[in-house]
mmCIF file of C-alpha atoms in Angstrom:
data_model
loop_
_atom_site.group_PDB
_atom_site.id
_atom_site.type_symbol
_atom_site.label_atom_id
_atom_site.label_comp_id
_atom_site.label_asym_id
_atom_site.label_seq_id
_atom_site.Cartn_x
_atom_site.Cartn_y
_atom_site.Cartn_z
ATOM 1 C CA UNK A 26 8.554 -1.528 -35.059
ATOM 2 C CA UNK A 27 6.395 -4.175 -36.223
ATOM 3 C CA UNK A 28 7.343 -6.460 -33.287
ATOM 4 C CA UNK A 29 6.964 -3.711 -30.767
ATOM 5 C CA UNK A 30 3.068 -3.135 -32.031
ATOM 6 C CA UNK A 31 2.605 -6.844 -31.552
ATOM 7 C CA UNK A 32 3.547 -7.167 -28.300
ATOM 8 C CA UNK A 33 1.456 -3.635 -27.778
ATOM 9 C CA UNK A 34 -1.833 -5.661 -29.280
ATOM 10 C CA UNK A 35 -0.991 -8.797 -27.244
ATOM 11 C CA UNK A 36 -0.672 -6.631 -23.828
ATOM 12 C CA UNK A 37 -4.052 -4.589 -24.809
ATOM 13 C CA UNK A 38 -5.687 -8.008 -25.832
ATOM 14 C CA UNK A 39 -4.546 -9.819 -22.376
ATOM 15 C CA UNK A 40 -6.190 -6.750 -20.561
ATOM 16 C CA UNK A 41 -9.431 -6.496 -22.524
ATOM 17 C CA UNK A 42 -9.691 -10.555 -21.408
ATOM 18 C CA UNK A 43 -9.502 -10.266 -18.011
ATOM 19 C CA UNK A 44 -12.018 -7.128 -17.969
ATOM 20 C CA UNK A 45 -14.616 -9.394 -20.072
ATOM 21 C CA UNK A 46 -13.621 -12.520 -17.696
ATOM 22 C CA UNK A 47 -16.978 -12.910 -15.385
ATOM 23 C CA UNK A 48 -15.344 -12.604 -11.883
ATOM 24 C CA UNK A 49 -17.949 -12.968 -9.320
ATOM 25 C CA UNK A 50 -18.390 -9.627 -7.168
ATOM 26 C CA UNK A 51 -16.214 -9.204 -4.301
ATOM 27 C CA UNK A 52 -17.147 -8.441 -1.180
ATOM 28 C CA UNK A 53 -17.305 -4.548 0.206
ATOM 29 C CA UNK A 54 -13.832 -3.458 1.178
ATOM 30 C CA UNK A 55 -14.326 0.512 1.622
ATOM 31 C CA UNK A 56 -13.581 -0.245 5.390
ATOM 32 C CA UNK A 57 -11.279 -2.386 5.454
ATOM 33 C CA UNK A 58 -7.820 -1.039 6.975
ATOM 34 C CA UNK A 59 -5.030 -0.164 4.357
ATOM 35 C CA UNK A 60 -1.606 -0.282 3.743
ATOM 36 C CA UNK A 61 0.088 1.980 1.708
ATOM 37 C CA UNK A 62 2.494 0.139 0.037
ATOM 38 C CA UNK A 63 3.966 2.517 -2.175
ATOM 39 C CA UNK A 64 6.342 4.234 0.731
ATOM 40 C CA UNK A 65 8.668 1.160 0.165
ATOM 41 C CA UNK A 66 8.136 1.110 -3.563
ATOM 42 C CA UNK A 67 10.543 3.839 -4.900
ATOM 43 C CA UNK A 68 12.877 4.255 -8.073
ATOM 44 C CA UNK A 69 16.464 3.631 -7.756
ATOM 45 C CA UNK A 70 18.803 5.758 -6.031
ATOM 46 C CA UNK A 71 22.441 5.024 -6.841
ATOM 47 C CA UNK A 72 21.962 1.620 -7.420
ATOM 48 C CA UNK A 73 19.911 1.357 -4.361
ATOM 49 C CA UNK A 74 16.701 0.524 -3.680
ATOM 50 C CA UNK A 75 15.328 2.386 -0.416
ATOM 51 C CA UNK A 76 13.239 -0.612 1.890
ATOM 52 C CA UNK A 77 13.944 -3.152 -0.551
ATOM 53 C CA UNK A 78 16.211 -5.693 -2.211
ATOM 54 C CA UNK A 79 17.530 -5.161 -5.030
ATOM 55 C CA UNK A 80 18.418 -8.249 -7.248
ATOM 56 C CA UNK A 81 21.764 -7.547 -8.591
ATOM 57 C CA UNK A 82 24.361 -4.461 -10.366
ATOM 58 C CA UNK A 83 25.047 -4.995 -13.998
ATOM 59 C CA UNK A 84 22.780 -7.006 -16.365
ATOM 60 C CA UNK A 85 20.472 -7.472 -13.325
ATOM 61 C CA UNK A 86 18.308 -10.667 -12.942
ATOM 62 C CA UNK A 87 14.394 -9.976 -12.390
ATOM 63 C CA UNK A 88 11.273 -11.706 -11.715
ATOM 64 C CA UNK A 89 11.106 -12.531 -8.062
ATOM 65 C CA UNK A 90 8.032 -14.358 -8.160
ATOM 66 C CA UNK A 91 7.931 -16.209 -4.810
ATOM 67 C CA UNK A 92 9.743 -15.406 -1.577
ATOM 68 C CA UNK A 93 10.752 -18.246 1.281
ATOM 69 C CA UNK A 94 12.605 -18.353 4.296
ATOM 70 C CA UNK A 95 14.286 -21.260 5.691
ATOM 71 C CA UNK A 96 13.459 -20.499 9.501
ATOM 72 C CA UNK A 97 13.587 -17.886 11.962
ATOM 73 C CA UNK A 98 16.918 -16.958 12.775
ATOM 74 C CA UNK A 99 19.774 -14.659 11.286
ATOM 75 C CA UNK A 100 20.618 -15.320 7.413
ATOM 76 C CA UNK A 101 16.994 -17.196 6.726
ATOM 77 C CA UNK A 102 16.679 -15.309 3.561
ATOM 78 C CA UNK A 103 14.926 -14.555 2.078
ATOM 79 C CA UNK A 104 15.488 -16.620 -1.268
ATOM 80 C CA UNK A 105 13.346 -16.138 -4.619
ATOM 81 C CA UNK A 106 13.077 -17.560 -7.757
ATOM 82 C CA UNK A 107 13.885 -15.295 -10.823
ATOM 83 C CA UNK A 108 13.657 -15.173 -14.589
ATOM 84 C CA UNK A 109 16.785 -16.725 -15.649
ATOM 85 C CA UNK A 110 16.105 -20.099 -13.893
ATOM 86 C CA UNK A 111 17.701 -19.800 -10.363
ATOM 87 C CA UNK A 112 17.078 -19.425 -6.839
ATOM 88 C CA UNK A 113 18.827 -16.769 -4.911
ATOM 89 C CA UNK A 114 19.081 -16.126 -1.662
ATOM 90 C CA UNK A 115 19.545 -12.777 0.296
ATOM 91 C CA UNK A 116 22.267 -12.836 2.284
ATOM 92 C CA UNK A 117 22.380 -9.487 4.451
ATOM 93 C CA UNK A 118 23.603 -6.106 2.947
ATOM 94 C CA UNK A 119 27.134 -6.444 2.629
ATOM 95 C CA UNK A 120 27.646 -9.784 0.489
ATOM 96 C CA UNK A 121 23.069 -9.280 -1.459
ATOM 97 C CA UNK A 122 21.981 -12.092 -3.196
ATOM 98 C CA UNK A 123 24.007 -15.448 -4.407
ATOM 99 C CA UNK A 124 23.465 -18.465 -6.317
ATOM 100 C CA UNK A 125 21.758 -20.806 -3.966
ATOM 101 C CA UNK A 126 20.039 -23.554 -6.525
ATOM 102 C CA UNK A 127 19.942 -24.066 -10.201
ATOM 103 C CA UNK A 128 17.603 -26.924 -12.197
ATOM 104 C CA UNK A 129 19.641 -29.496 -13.992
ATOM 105 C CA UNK A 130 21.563 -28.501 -17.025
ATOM 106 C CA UNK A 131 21.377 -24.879 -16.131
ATOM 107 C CA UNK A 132 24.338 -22.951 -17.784
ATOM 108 C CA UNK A 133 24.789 -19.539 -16.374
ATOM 109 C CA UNK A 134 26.138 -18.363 -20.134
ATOM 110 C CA UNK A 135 22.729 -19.774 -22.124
ATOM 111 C CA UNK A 136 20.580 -18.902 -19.761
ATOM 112 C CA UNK A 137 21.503 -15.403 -19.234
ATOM 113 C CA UNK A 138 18.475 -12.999 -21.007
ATOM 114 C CA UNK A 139 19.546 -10.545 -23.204
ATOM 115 C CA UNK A 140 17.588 -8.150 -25.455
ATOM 116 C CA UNK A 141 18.377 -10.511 -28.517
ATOM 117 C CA UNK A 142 17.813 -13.805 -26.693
ATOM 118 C CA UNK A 143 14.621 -12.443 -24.061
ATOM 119 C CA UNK A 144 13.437 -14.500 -21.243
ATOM 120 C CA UNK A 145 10.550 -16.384 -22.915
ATOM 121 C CA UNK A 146 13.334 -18.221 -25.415
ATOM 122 C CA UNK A 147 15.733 -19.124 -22.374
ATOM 123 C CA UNK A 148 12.648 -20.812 -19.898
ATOM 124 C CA UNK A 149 11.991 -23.572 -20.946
ATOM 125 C CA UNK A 150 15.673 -24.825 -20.897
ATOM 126 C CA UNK A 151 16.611 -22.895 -18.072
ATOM 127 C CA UNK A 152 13.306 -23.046 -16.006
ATOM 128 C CA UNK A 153 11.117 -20.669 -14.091
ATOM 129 C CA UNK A 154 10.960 -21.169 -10.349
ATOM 130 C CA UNK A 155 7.521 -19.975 -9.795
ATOM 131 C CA UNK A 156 6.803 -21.170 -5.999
ATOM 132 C CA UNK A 157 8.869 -21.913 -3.518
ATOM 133 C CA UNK A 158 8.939 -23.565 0.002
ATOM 134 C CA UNK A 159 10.925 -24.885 2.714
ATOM 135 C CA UNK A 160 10.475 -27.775 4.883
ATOM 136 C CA UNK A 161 12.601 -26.266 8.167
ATOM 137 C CA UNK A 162 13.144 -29.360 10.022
ATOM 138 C CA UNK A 163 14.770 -31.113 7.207
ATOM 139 C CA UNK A 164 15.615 -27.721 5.102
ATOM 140 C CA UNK A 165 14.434 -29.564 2.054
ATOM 141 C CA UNK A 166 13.995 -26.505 -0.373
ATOM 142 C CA UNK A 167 10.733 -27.329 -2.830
ATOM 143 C CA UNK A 168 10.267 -25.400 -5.698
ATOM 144 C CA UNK A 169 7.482 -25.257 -8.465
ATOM 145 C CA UNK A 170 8.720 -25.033 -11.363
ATOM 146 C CA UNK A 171 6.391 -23.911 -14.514
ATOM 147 C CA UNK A 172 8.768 -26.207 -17.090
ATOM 148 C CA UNK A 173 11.119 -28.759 -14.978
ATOM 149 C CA UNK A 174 7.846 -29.730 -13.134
ATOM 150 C CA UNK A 175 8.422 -30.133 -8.674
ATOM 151 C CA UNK A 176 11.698 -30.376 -7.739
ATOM 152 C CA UNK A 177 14.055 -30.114 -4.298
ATOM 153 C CA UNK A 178 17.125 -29.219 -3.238
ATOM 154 C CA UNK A 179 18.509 -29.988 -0.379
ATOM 155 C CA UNK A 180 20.100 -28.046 2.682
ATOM 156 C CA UNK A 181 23.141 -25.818 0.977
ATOM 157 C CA UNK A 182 21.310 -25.505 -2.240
ATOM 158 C CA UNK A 183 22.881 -26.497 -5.459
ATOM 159 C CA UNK A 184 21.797 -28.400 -8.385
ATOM 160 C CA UNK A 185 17.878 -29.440 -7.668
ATOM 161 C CA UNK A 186 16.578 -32.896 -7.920
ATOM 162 C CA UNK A 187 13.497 -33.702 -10.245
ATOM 163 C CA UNK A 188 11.068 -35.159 -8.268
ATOM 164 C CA UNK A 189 7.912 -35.030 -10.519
ATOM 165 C CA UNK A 190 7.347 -34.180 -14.480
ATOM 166 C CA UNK A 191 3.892 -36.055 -14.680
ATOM 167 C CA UNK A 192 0.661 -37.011 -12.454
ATOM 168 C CA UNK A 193 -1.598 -39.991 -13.906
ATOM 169 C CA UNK A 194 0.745 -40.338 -17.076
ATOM 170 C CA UNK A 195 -0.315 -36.543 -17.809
ATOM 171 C CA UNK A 196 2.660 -34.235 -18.236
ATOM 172 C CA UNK A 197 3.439 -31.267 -16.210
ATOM 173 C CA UNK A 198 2.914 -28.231 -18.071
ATOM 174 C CA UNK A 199 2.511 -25.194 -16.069
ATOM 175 C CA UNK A 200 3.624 -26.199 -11.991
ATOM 176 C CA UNK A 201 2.765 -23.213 -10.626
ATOM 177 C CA UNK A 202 2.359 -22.892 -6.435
ATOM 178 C CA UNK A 203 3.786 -25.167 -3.584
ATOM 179 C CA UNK A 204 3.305 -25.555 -0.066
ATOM 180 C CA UNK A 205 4.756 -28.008 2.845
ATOM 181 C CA UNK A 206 3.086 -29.731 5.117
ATOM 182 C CA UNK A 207 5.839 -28.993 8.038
ATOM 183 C CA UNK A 208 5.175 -31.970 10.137
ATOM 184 C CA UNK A 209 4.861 -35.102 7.334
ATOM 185 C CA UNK A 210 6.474 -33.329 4.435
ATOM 186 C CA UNK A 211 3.893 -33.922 2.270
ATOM 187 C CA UNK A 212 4.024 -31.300 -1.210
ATOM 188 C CA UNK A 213 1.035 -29.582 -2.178
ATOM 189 C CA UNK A 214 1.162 -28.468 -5.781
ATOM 190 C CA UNK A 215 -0.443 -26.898 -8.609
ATOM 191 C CA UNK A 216 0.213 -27.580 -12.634
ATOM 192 C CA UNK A 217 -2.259 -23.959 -13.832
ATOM 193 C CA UNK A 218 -3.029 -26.191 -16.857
ATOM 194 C CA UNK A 219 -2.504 -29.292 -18.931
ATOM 195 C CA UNK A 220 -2.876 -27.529 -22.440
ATOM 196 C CA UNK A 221 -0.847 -24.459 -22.277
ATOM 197 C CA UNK A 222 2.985 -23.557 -20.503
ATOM 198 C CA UNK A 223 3.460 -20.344 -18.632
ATOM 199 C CA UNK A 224 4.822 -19.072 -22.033
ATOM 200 C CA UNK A 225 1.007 -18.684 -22.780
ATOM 201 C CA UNK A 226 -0.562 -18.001 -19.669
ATOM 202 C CA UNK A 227 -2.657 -15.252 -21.094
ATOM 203 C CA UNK A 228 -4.087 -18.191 -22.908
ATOM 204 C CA UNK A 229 -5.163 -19.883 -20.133
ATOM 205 C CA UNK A 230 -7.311 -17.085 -18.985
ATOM 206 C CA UNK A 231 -8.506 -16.108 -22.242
ATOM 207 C CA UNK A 232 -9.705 -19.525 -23.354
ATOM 208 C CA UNK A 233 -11.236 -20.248 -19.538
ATOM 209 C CA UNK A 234 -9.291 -23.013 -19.786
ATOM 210 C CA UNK A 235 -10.316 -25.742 -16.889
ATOM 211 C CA UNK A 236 -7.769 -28.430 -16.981
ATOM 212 C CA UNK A 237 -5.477 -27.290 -13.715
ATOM 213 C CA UNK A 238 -4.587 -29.915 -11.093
ATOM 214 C CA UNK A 239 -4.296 -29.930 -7.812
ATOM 215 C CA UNK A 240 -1.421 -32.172 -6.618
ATOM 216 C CA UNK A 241 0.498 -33.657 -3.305
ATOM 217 C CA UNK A 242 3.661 -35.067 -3.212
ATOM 218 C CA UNK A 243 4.681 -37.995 -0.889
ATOM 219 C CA UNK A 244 8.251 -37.695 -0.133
ATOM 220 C CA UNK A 245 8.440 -41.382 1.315
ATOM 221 C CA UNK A 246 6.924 -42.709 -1.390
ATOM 222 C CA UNK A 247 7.768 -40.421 -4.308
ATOM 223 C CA UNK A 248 4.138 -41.052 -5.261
ATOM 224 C CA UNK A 249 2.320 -38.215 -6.946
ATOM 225 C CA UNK A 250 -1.525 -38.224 -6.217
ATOM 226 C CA UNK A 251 -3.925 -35.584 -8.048
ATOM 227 C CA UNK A 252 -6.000 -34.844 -5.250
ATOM 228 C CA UNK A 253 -8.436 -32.519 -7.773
ATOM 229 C CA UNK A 254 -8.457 -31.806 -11.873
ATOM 230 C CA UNK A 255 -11.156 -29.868 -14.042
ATOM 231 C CA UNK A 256 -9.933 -26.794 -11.979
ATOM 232 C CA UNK A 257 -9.885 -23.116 -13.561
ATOM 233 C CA UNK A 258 -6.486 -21.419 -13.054
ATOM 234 C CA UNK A 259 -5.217 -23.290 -10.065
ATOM 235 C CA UNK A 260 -2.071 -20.754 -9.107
ATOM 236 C CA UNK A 261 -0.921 -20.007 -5.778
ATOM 237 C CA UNK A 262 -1.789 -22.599 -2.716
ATOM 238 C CA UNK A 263 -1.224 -22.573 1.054
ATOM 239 C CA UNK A 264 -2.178 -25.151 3.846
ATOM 240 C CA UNK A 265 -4.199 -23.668 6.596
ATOM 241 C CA UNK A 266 -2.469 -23.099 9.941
ATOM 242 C CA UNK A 267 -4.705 -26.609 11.732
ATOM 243 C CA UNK A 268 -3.226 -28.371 8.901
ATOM 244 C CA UNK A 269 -6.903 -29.328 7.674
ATOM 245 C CA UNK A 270 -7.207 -27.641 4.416
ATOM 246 C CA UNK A 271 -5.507 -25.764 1.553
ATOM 247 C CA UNK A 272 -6.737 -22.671 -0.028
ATOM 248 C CA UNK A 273 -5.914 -22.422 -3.458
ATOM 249 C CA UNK A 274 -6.190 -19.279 -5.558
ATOM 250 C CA UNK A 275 -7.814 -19.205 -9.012
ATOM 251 C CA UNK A 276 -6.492 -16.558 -10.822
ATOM 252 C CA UNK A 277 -9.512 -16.250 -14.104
ATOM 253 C CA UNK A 278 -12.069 -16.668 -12.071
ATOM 254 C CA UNK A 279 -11.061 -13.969 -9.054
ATOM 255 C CA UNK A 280 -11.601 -16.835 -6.184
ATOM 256 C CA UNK A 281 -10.447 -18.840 -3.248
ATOM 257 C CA UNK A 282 -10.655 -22.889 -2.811
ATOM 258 C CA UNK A 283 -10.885 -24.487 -0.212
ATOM 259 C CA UNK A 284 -9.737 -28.187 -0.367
ATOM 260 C CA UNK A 285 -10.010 -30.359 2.762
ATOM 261 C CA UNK A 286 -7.467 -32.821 3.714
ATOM 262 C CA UNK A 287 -8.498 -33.568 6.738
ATOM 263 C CA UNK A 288 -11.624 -34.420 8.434
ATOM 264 C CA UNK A 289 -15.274 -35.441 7.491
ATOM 265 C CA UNK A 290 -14.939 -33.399 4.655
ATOM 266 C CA UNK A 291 -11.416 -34.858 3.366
ATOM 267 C CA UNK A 292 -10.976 -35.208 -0.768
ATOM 268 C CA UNK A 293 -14.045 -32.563 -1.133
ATOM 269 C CA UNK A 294 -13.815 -28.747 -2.097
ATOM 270 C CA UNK A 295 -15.515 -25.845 -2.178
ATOM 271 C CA UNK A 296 -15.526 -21.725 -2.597
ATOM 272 C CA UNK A 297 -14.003 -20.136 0.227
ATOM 273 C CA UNK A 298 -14.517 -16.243 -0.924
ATOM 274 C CA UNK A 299 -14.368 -13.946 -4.275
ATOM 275 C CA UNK A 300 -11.681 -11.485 -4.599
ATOM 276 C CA UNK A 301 -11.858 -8.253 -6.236
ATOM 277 C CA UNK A 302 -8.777 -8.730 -8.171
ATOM 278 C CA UNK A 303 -6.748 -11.905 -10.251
ATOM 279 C CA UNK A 304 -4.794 -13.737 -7.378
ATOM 280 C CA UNK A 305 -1.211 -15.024 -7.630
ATOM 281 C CA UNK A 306 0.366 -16.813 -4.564
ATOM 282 C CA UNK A 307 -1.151 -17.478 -1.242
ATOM 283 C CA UNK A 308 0.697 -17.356 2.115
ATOM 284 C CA UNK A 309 -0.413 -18.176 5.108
ATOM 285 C CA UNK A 310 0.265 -14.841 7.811
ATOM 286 C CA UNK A 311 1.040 -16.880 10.762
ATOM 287 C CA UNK A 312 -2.357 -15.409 12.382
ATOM 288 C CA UNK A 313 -4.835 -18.316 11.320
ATOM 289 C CA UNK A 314 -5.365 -16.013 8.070
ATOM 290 C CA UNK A 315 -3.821 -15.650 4.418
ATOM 291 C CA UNK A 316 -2.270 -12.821 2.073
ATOM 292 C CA UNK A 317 -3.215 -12.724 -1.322
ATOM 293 C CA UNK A 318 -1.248 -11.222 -4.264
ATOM 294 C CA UNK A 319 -3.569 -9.746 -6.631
ATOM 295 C CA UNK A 320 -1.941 -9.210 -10.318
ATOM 296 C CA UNK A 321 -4.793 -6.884 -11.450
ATOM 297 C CA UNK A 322 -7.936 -5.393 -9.743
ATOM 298 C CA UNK A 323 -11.055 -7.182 -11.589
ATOM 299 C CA UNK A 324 -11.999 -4.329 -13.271
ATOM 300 C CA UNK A 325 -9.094 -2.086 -13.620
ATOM 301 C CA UNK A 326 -8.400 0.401 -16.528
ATOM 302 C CA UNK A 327 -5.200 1.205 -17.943
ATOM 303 C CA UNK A 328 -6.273 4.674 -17.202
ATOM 304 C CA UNK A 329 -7.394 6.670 -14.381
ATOM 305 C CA UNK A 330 -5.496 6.514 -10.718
ATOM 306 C CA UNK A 331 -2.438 5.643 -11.085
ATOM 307 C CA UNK A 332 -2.769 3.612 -7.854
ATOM 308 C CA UNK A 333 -4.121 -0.203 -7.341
ATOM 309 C CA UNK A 334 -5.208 -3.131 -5.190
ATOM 310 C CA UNK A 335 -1.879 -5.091 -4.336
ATOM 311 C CA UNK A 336 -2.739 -7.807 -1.960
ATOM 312 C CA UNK A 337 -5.918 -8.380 0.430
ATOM 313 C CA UNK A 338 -5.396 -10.514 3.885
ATOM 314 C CA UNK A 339 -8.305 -12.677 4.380
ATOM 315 C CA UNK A 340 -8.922 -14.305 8.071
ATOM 316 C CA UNK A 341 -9.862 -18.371 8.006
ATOM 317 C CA UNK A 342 -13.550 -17.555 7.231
ATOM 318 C CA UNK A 343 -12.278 -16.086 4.104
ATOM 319 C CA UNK A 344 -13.661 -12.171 4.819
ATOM 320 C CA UNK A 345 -10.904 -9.538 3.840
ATOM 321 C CA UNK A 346 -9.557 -7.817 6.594
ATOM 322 C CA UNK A 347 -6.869 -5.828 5.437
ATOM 323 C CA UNK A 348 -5.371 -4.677 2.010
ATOM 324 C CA UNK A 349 -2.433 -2.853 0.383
ATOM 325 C CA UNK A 350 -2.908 -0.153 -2.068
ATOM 326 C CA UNK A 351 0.549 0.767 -4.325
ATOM 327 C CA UNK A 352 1.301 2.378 -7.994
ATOM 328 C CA UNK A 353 0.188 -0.005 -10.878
ATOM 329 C CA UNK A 354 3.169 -0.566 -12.480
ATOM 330 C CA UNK A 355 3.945 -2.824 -9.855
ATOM 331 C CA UNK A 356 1.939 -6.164 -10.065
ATOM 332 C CA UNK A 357 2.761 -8.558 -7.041
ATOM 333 C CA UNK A 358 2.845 -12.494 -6.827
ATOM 334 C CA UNK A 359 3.701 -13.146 -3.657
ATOM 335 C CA UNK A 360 3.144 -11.349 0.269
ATOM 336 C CA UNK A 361 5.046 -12.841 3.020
ATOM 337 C CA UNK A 362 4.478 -11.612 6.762
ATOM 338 C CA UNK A 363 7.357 -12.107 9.121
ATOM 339 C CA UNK A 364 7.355 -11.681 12.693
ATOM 340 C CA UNK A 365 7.898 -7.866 13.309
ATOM 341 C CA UNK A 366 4.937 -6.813 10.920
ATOM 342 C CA UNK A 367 7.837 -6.609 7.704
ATOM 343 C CA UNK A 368 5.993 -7.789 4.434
ATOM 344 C CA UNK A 369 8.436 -9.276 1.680
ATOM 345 C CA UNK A 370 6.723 -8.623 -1.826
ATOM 346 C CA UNK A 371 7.889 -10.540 -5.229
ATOM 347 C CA UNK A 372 6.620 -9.612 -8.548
ATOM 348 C CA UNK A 373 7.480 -11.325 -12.109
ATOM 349 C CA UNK A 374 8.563 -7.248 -13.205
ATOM 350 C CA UNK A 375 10.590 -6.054 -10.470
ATOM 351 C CA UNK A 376 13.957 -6.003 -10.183
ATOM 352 C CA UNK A 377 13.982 -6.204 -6.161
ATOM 353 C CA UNK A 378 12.000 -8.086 -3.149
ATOM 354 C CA UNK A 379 9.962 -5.145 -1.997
ATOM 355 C CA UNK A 380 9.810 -4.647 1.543
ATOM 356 C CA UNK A 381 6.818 -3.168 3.149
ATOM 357 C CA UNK A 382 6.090 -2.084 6.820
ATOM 358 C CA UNK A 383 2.385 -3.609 7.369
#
């Protein structure tokens, strides 16, 4: 009982910090179209999850943070990351998910959660893939992971390679988002903070702590260059469809980067918009614009509707456009559009990929 009331105080404690966190205001939204997203977010039905993906039958694995595809055509995925260290991908309806990479060391029997060894002991042995991308031509796999730092695996999966654990002789502590540049292969990164792992993320917010990084990753080299520190929150990053820039989501602070890599303005950032919730992973929607995962509306009670802000698409100018609404006991981290209007949903709770008809 005693352990059940502390994690009760912890959860009410994380909440009240984000309400007292001073998140600029947002912009107006009471146009702006919405999707429901609840009509693909049901309960269970036999095992079955109706317009989604469900993870796995028995001791099931959860956590699908981030969600990639390795192309286009039949069987691309998608894959995710989950809570006991792998990478799975989705392989159609008959055969689900499988095993498609693993960090180094991982052992399937140790790193299996159970209710006496939970998923907080097991991740920093087994890891936590928290973003994930592909690089199609070469179908390099590059994953963000909070504890084994950036690592790859190559076409077929398997065990993943370590590529980076430190930048400037500073350890990686929290990696956190990743995105490919698709025609040099160059890794853009995040490490969320230099002082706490994701283990104590809610410290991170609570503290305003302001040591994130934002990184790239020269595969011909193997060079690791911090392109920016000093930065709040760093989470969730994607590179603009011009290839000029990266927006980069700050989760305390309830705002978009922008960081140029190209052009007159190259090595300088600056704000791109405020959100009206605590952003997760950024994708680009294959339109010029963004979605944005929002964990929690900026000033959401525990009370009240029972529905919430899931995710807001933003165009290149950084002015919401659309949004999804859904029940609040679902808190995304990652949107992915893919061609036919289907968005593929991940959450760090959920036992399934959610998929939602935009």
């Amino acid at each position: 009982m005693g352990k059940k009331l502390l994690k009760l105080a912890i959860s009410l404690l994380a909440v009240l910090a984000l309400l007292l966190l001073p998140c600029a205001a947002a912009r107006p939204i009471s146009e702006t179209p919405t999707i429901d997203g609840s009509r693909s977010l049901h309960l269970p039905l036999r095992g079955r999850l109706l317009n989604g993906l469900p993870l796995g039958r028995g001791p099931m694995p959860r956590g699908p943070e981030s969600v990639a595809f390795d192309g286009d055509g039949p069987g691309a995925g998608p894959y995710s990351g989950v809570a006991d260290g792998r990478v799975l991908k989705w392989n159609g309806p008959a055969i689900e998910w499988s095993t498609y990479a693993y960090s180094p060391g991982y052992n399937a029997m140790s790193c299996t959660p159970f209710r006496t060894r939970p998923t907080e002991v097991t991740e920093s042995q087994c890891g936590r893939p928290l973003g994930l991308r592909f690089h199609e031509n070469s179908g390099n796999l590059y994953i963000a992971d909070a504890y084994k730092g950036l690592m790859r695996v190559g076409p077929g999966g398997g065990e993943a390679t370590v590529l980076a654990t430190e930048a400037d002789g500073v350890p990686l502590r929290f990696t956190n988002g990743v995105d490919v540049d698709q025609v040099t292969e160059e890794v853009y990164f995040t490490d969320s903070s230099t002082n706490y792992p994701r283990s104590q993320h809610e410290r991170v917010t609570a503290t305003r702590d302001s040591t994130g990084r934002l990184m790239k990753y020269d595969p011909k080299t193997d060079l690791v260059t911090v392109l920016q520190s000093g930065i709040t929150y760093p989470n969730g990053l994607a590179i603009s469809a011009d290839r000029t820039h990266l927006v980069v989501a700050l989760t305390g602070p309830c705002k978009l980067l922008r960081y140029w890599i190209k052009g007159p303005k190259a090595g300088t950032s600056e704000p791109l918009t405020n959100l009206p919730g605590y952003p997760n992973n950024v994708r680009a929607d294959g339109k010029g614009g963004f979605w944005v995962a929002l964990h929690r509306e900026k000033m959401e009670l525990p009370f009240g509707s029972d529905s919430h802000l899931l995710a807001v698409r933003i165009n290149a100018d950084g002015k919401i456009i659309q949004m999804m609404r859904g029940p609040k006991n679902v808190r995304p981290t990652e949107v992915v559009e893919r061609e036919g209007g289907k968005l593929y949903m991940g959450s760090v709770e959920l036992h399934y990929v959610a998929v939602v008809n935009a």
